[in-house]
mmCIF file of C-alpha atoms in Angstrom:
data_model
loop_
_atom_site.group_PDB
_atom_site.id
_atom_site.type_symbol
_atom_site.label_atom_id
_atom_site.label_comp_id
_atom_site.label_asym_id
_atom_site.label_seq_id
_atom_site.Cartn_x
_atom_site.Cartn_y
_atom_site.Cartn_z
ATOM 1 C CA MET F 1 0.000 0.000 0.000
ATOM 2 C CA LYS F 2 1.387 3.429 -0.888
ATOM 3 C CA LYS F 3 0.440 7.056 -1.233
ATOM 4 C CA ILE F 4 0.531 8.343 -4.806
ATOM 5 C CA ILE F 5 -0.464 11.435 -6.746
ATOM 6 C CA ILE F 6 -2.506 10.628 -9.838
ATOM 7 C CA SER F 7 -5.561 11.931 -11.671
ATOM 8 C CA PHE F 8 -7.303 8.633 -12.388
ATOM 9 C CA ILE F 9 -8.166 5.819 -10.002
ATOM 10 C CA LEU F 10 -10.667 3.087 -9.182
ATOM 11 C CA THR F 11 -13.834 3.648 -7.141
ATOM 12 C CA LEU F 12 -12.829 5.313 -3.873
ATOM 13 C CA PHE F 13 -14.233 7.081 -0.846
ATOM 14 C CA PHE F 14 -13.361 10.529 0.436
ATOM 15 C CA SER F 15 -12.028 10.191 3.947
ATOM 16 C CA ALA F 16 -13.935 12.997 5.689
ATOM 17 C CA ASN F 17 -16.114 10.990 8.056
ATOM 18 C CA LEU F 18 -15.186 7.329 7.767
ATOM 19 C CA MET F 19 -12.178 6.651 9.990
ATOM 20 C CA ALA F 20 -10.663 10.015 9.147
ATOM 21 C CA ASP F 21 -7.032 9.068 9.847
ATOM 22 C CA THR F 22 -7.089 5.338 9.183
ATOM 23 C CA ASN F 23 -7.633 2.944 6.333
ATOM 24 C CA MET F 24 -9.362 -0.441 6.606
ATOM 25 C CA ARG F 25 -6.668 -1.759 4.277
ATOM 26 C CA LYS F 26 -4.101 -1.077 6.993
ATOM 27 C CA CYS F 27 -4.397 -3.925 9.473
ATOM 28 C CA THR F 28 -2.805 -5.554 12.471
ATOM 29 C CA LEU F 29 -3.206 -8.948 14.100
ATOM 30 C CA LEU F 30 -4.003 -8.997 17.805
ATOM 31 C CA PRO F 31 -2.573 -11.759 20.003
ATOM 32 C CA ILE F 32 -4.521 -14.971 19.415
ATOM 33 C CA THR F 33 -6.168 -16.568 22.430
ATOM 34 C CA ASP F 34 -6.976 -20.247 22.877
ATOM 35 C CA SER F 35 -8.220 -22.502 25.658
ATOM 36 C CA VAL F 36 -5.127 -24.724 25.775
ATOM 37 C CA ALA F 37 -2.545 -22.352 27.259
ATOM 38 C CA GLY F 38 -1.240 -21.096 23.924
ATOM 39 C CA ALA F 39 -0.391 -24.526 22.524
ATOM 40 C CA ILE F 40 -2.128 -23.755 19.220
ATOM 41 C CA SER F 41 -2.359 -19.974 19.142
ATOM 42 C CA TYR F 42 1.365 -19.255 18.685
ATOM 43 C CA LYS F 43 1.669 -21.381 15.538
ATOM 44 C CA ILE F 44 -1.558 -20.005 14.082
ATOM 45 C CA TYR F 45 -0.377 -16.458 14.829
ATOM 46 C CA GLU F 46 2.833 -17.067 12.888
ATOM 47 C CA ASP F 47 0.894 -18.511 9.950
ATOM 48 C CA ILE F 48 -1.682 -15.714 9.753
ATOM 49 C CA GLU F 49 0.906 -12.977 10.287
ATOM 50 C CA ALA F 50 2.952 -14.350 7.376
ATOM 51 C CA TYR F 51 -0.200 -14.394 5.216
ATOM 52 C CA LEU F 52 -1.024 -10.769 6.119
ATOM 53 C CA LYS F 53 2.516 -9.566 5.429
ATOM 54 C CA ASP F 54 2.270 -11.169 1.989
ATOM 55 C CA SER F 55 -1.297 -10.093 1.329
ATOM 56 C CA ARG F 56 -2.077 -7.604 -1.419
ATOM 57 C CA TRP F 57 -5.217 -6.257 0.239
ATOM 58 C CA CYS F 58 -3.612 -5.322 3.571
ATOM 59 C CA LEU F 59 -0.652 -3.236 4.635
ATOM 60 C CA TYR F 60 0.270 -5.193 7.746
ATOM 61 C CA LYS F 61 1.599 -3.252 10.711
ATOM 62 C CA THR F 62 3.068 -4.791 13.833
ATOM 63 C CA ASN F 63 4.475 -3.337 17.018
ATOM 64 C CA SER F 64 6.617 -5.508 19.252
ATOM 65 C CA GLU F 65 6.317 -3.025 22.125
ATOM 66 C CA ILE F 66 2.513 -3.341 22.249
ATOM 67 C CA LEU F 67 2.689 -7.127 21.965
ATOM 68 C CA SER F 68 5.238 -7.185 24.782
ATOM 69 C CA ILE F 69 2.940 -5.130 26.990
ATOM 70 C CA LEU F 70 -0.006 -7.408 26.294
ATOM 71 C CA SER F 71 2.124 -10.497 26.931
ATOM 72 C CA ASN F 72 2.344 -9.417 30.579
ATOM 73 C CA TYR F 73 -1.384 -9.964 30.893
ATOM 74 C CA LYS F 74 -1.665 -13.491 29.513
ATOM 75 C CA SER F 75 -3.772 -14.653 32.443
ATOM 76 C CA ASN F 76 -6.353 -11.971 31.684
ATOM 77 C CA LEU F 77 -5.638 -11.357 28.008
ATOM 78 C CA ASN F 78 -9.208 -12.000 26.840
ATOM 79 C CA ASN F 79 -10.523 -9.185 29.017
ATOM 80 C CA TYR F 80 -7.906 -6.740 27.751
ATOM 81 C CA LEU F 81 -8.659 -7.637 24.136
ATOM 82 C CA ASP F 82 -12.358 -7.049 24.815
ATOM 83 C CA ASN F 83 -11.652 -3.586 26.209
ATOM 84 C CA LYS F 84 -12.396 -0.973 23.554
ATOM 85 C CA GLU F 85 -10.089 1.564 25.206
ATOM 86 C CA VAL F 86 -7.140 -0.837 24.933
ATOM 87 C CA LEU F 87 -8.007 -1.547 21.292
ATOM 88 C CA LYS F 88 -8.295 2.175 20.525
ATOM 89 C CA VAL F 89 -4.794 2.722 21.900
ATOM 90 C CA ILE F 90 -3.401 -0.059 19.715
ATOM 91 C CA ALA F 91 -5.159 1.251 16.583
ATOM 92 C CA ASP F 92 -3.979 4.793 17.283
ATOM 93 C CA LYS F 93 -0.365 3.750 17.926
ATOM 94 C CA LEU F 94 -0.197 1.713 14.720
ATOM 95 C CA LYS F 95 -2.465 3.968 12.595
ATOM 96 C CA VAL F 96 -4.500 0.987 11.424
ATOM 97 C CA GLY F 97 -8.169 0.718 10.487
ATOM 98 C CA SER F 98 -8.686 -3.035 10.911
ATOM 99 C CA LEU F 99 -7.916 -4.925 14.122
ATOM 100 C CA ILE F 100 -7.965 -8.672 13.458
ATOM 101 C CA LYS F 101 -8.945 -10.727 16.487
ATOM 102 C CA ILE F 102 -8.905 -14.549 16.562
ATOM 103 C CA ASN F 103 -10.188 -16.838 19.315
ATOM 104 C CA LEU F 104 -9.633 -20.620 19.375
ATOM 105 C CA ASN F 105 -11.690 -22.730 21.756
ATOM 106 C CA SER F 106 -11.046 -26.449 22.153
ATOM 107 C CA LEU F 107 -14.061 -28.734 21.827
ATOM 108 C CA LYS F 108 -14.508 -32.394 22.664
ATOM 109 C CA ASP F 109 -14.133 -33.269 18.996
ATOM 110 C CA GLY F 110 -12.317 -30.453 17.242
ATOM 111 C CA ILE F 111 -11.992 -26.711 17.753
ATOM 112 C CA GLU F 112 -14.131 -23.595 17.521
ATOM 113 C CA VAL F 113 -12.597 -20.799 15.445
ATOM 114 C CA ILE F 114 -13.853 -17.221 15.796
ATOM 115 C CA LEU F 115 -12.630 -14.350 13.632
ATOM 116 C CA THR F 116 -13.625 -10.751 14.369
ATOM 117 C CA VAL F 117 -12.396 -7.667 12.518
ATOM 118 C CA LEU F 118 -12.862 -4.535 14.605
ATOM 119 C CA GLY F 119 -12.638 -0.877 13.694
ATOM 120 C CA PRO F 120 -10.140 1.607 15.155
ATOM 121 C CA ASN F 121 -12.631 2.744 17.799
ATOM 122 C CA GLY F 122 -12.410 -0.738 19.322
ATOM 123 C CA GLU F 123 -16.135 -1.436 19.072
ATOM 124 C CA ASP F 124 -17.297 -1.309 15.443
ATOM 125 C CA VAL F 125 -17.502 -4.881 14.124
ATOM 126 C CA PHE F 126 -16.631 -4.891 10.423
ATOM 127 C CA PHE F 127 -16.699 -8.663 10.024
ATOM 128 C CA LYS F 128 -17.340 -11.714 12.192
ATOM 129 C CA GLU F 129 -17.397 -15.445 11.488
ATOM 130 C CA LYS F 130 -17.486 -18.516 13.715
ATOM 131 C CA LYS F 131 -17.170 -22.190 12.850
ATOM 132 C CA GLU F 132 -16.665 -25.497 14.649
ATOM 133 C CA LEU F 133 -14.007 -27.570 12.901
ATOM 134 C CA GLU F 134 -13.891 -31.325 13.422
ATOM 135 C CA SER F 135 -10.100 -31.313 13.700
ATOM 136 C CA ASP F 136 -7.505 -29.102 15.388
ATOM 137 C CA ASP F 137 -5.213 -29.523 12.374
ATOM 138 C CA LEU F 138 -3.173 -26.322 12.153
ATOM 139 C CA GLU F 139 -3.282 -26.127 8.369
ATOM 140 C CA GLY F 140 -7.062 -26.480 8.324
ATOM 141 C CA ILE F 141 -7.504 -23.771 10.959
ATOM 142 C CA GLY F 142 -5.153 -21.423 9.126
ATOM 143 C CA ASN F 143 -6.862 -21.968 5.771
ATOM 144 C CA GLN F 144 -10.283 -21.271 7.270
ATOM 145 C CA ILE F 145 -9.083 -17.971 8.747
ATOM 146 C CA LYS F 146 -7.412 -16.943 5.484
ATOM 147 C CA ASP F 147 -10.606 -17.687 3.518
ATOM 148 C CA TRP F 148 -12.553 -15.430 5.894
ATOM 149 C CA LEU F 149 -9.993 -12.644 5.602
ATOM 150 C CA GLU F 150 -10.153 -12.776 1.809
ATOM 151 C CA LEU F 151 -13.939 -12.468 2.083
ATOM 152 C CA PHE F 152 -13.566 -9.482 4.408
ATOM 153 C CA ALA F 153 -11.165 -7.829 1.955
ATOM 154 C CA GLU F 154 -13.719 -8.138 -0.837
ATOM 155 C CA ASN F 155 -16.278 -6.312 1.311
ATOM 156 C CA ILE F 156 -14.166 -3.284 2.255
ATOM 157 C CA PRO F 157 -16.367 -0.480 0.901
ATOM 158 C CA TYR F 158 -13.637 1.367 -1.014
ATOM 159 C CA ASP F 159 -10.593 0.683 -3.121
ATOM 160 C CA ALA F 160 -8.666 3.717 -1.886
ATOM 161 C CA LYS F 161 -8.977 6.780 0.299
ATOM 162 C CA VAL F 162 -8.360 10.361 -0.705
ATOM 163 C CA VAL F 163 -5.841 11.857 1.694
ATOM 164 C CA GLY F 164 -5.069 15.080 -0.142
ATOM 165 C CA VAL F 165 -6.252 17.357 -2.962
ATOM 166 C CA LEU F 166 -4.138 19.886 -4.883
ATOM 167 C CA GLY F 167 -5.755 21.456 -7.935
ATOM 168 C CA ASP F 168 -6.759 18.649 -10.284
ATOM 169 C CA GLN F 169 -4.535 16.109 -8.541
ATOM 170 C CA ILE F 170 -5.474 13.867 -5.652
ATOM 171 C CA THR F 171 -3.250 11.945 -3.260
ATOM 172 C CA LEU F 172 -4.507 8.428 -2.603
ATOM 173 C CA ASP F 173 -3.896 5.751 -0.002
ATOM 174 C CA VAL F 174 -4.516 2.681 -2.150
ATOM 175 C CA GLY F 175 -4.417 -1.081 -1.646
ATOM 176 C CA LYS F 176 -1.482 -2.920 -3.152
ATOM 177 C CA LYS F 177 -3.650 -5.176 -5.310
ATOM 178 C CA PHE F 178 -5.315 -2.418 -7.315
ATOM 179 C CA ALA F 179 -3.668 -1.610 -10.614
ATOM 180 C CA ILE F 180 -3.918 1.985 -11.792
ATOM 181 C CA SER F 181 -3.681 3.235 -15.351
ATOM 182 C CA ALA F 182 -4.014 6.559 -17.149
ATOM 183 C CA ASN F 183 -7.507 7.584 -18.350
ATOM 184 C CA GLN F 184 -9.148 5.177 -15.956
ATOM 185 C CA PRO F 185 -12.593 6.426 -14.822
ATOM 186 C CA PHE F 186 -13.176 6.901 -11.105
ATOM 187 C CA ASN F 187 -15.991 7.626 -8.677
ATOM 188 C CA VAL F 188 -15.637 9.614 -5.480
ATOM 189 C CA LYS F 189 -18.131 9.185 -2.648
ATOM 190 C CA ARG F 190 -18.362 10.727 0.790
ATOM 191 C CA PRO F 191 -19.320 8.188 3.486
ATOM 192 C CA GLY F 192 -22.048 9.101 5.929
ATOM 193 C CA ALA F 193 -23.846 7.209 8.657
ATOM 194 C CA LYS F 194 -23.016 3.578 9.450
ATOM 195 C CA ARG F 195 -25.845 1.044 9.577
ATOM 196 C CA LYS F 196 -25.535 -1.863 12.002
ATOM 197 C CA HIS F 197 -27.290 -5.210 11.922
ATOM 198 C CA PRO F 198 -30.056 -4.931 14.569
ATOM 199 C CA LEU F 199 -29.156 -8.245 16.227
ATOM 200 C CA LEU F 200 -25.505 -8.900 15.452
ATOM 201 C CA GLN F 201 -24.423 -5.253 15.803
ATOM 202 C CA GLU F 202 -22.073 -5.643 12.853
ATOM 203 C CA ILE F 203 -21.517 -2.800 10.385
ATOM 204 C CA VAL F 204 -23.437 -3.903 7.308
ATOM 205 C CA GLU F 205 -23.638 -0.758 5.208
ATOM 206 C CA TYR F 206 -22.391 2.820 4.861
ATOM 207 C CA GLU F 207 -24.573 5.587 3.506
ATOM 208 C CA THR F 208 -22.716 7.434 0.755
ATOM 209 C CA MET F 209 -23.071 10.694 -1.124
ATOM 210 C CA PRO F 210 -21.636 10.929 -4.665
ATOM 211 C CA ILE F 211 -19.088 13.704 -5.170
#
């Protein structure tokens, strides 16, 4: 992901109201929690972090200092990762718009995998999936999480964000996967209110105003 100055771009959103200083295509992976004292979570964390660093939809950002701080609270880590104020601090420090949270819960026959993608305010739920797998095979767990993250990426409501305007040029914060070429048509929309699912409380839609 990079900032560029160009006159033509894919469909994008003006950044006035939607996460003014952050981009959903900038992400970080929170420490993964499991119910077996970290026996599975560490290996899954390594796998998913490698995927995110290689991903073309996400500019992955990590911070060893924050992870070190959180590691001091392993006995109560779930509570800290459920605290929106803690999550807001992490998002602000890293300047990310997507906080990826994974929970692994051992079952009698298999494992429950929960993926939640939270916004930088620590409470907006952009995406959430849960599934009970019949096996605790690490490859199977990792592949399931990666499939969900690819689905989330497809539902990010913009290809790029406008971060500056100078005359007839615009500066864009754009995902790595989106090719740009001269004379390419573009649409600019200003995001408005967020609509949440009445039961799940997930963000399901943004009102937009064409510019």
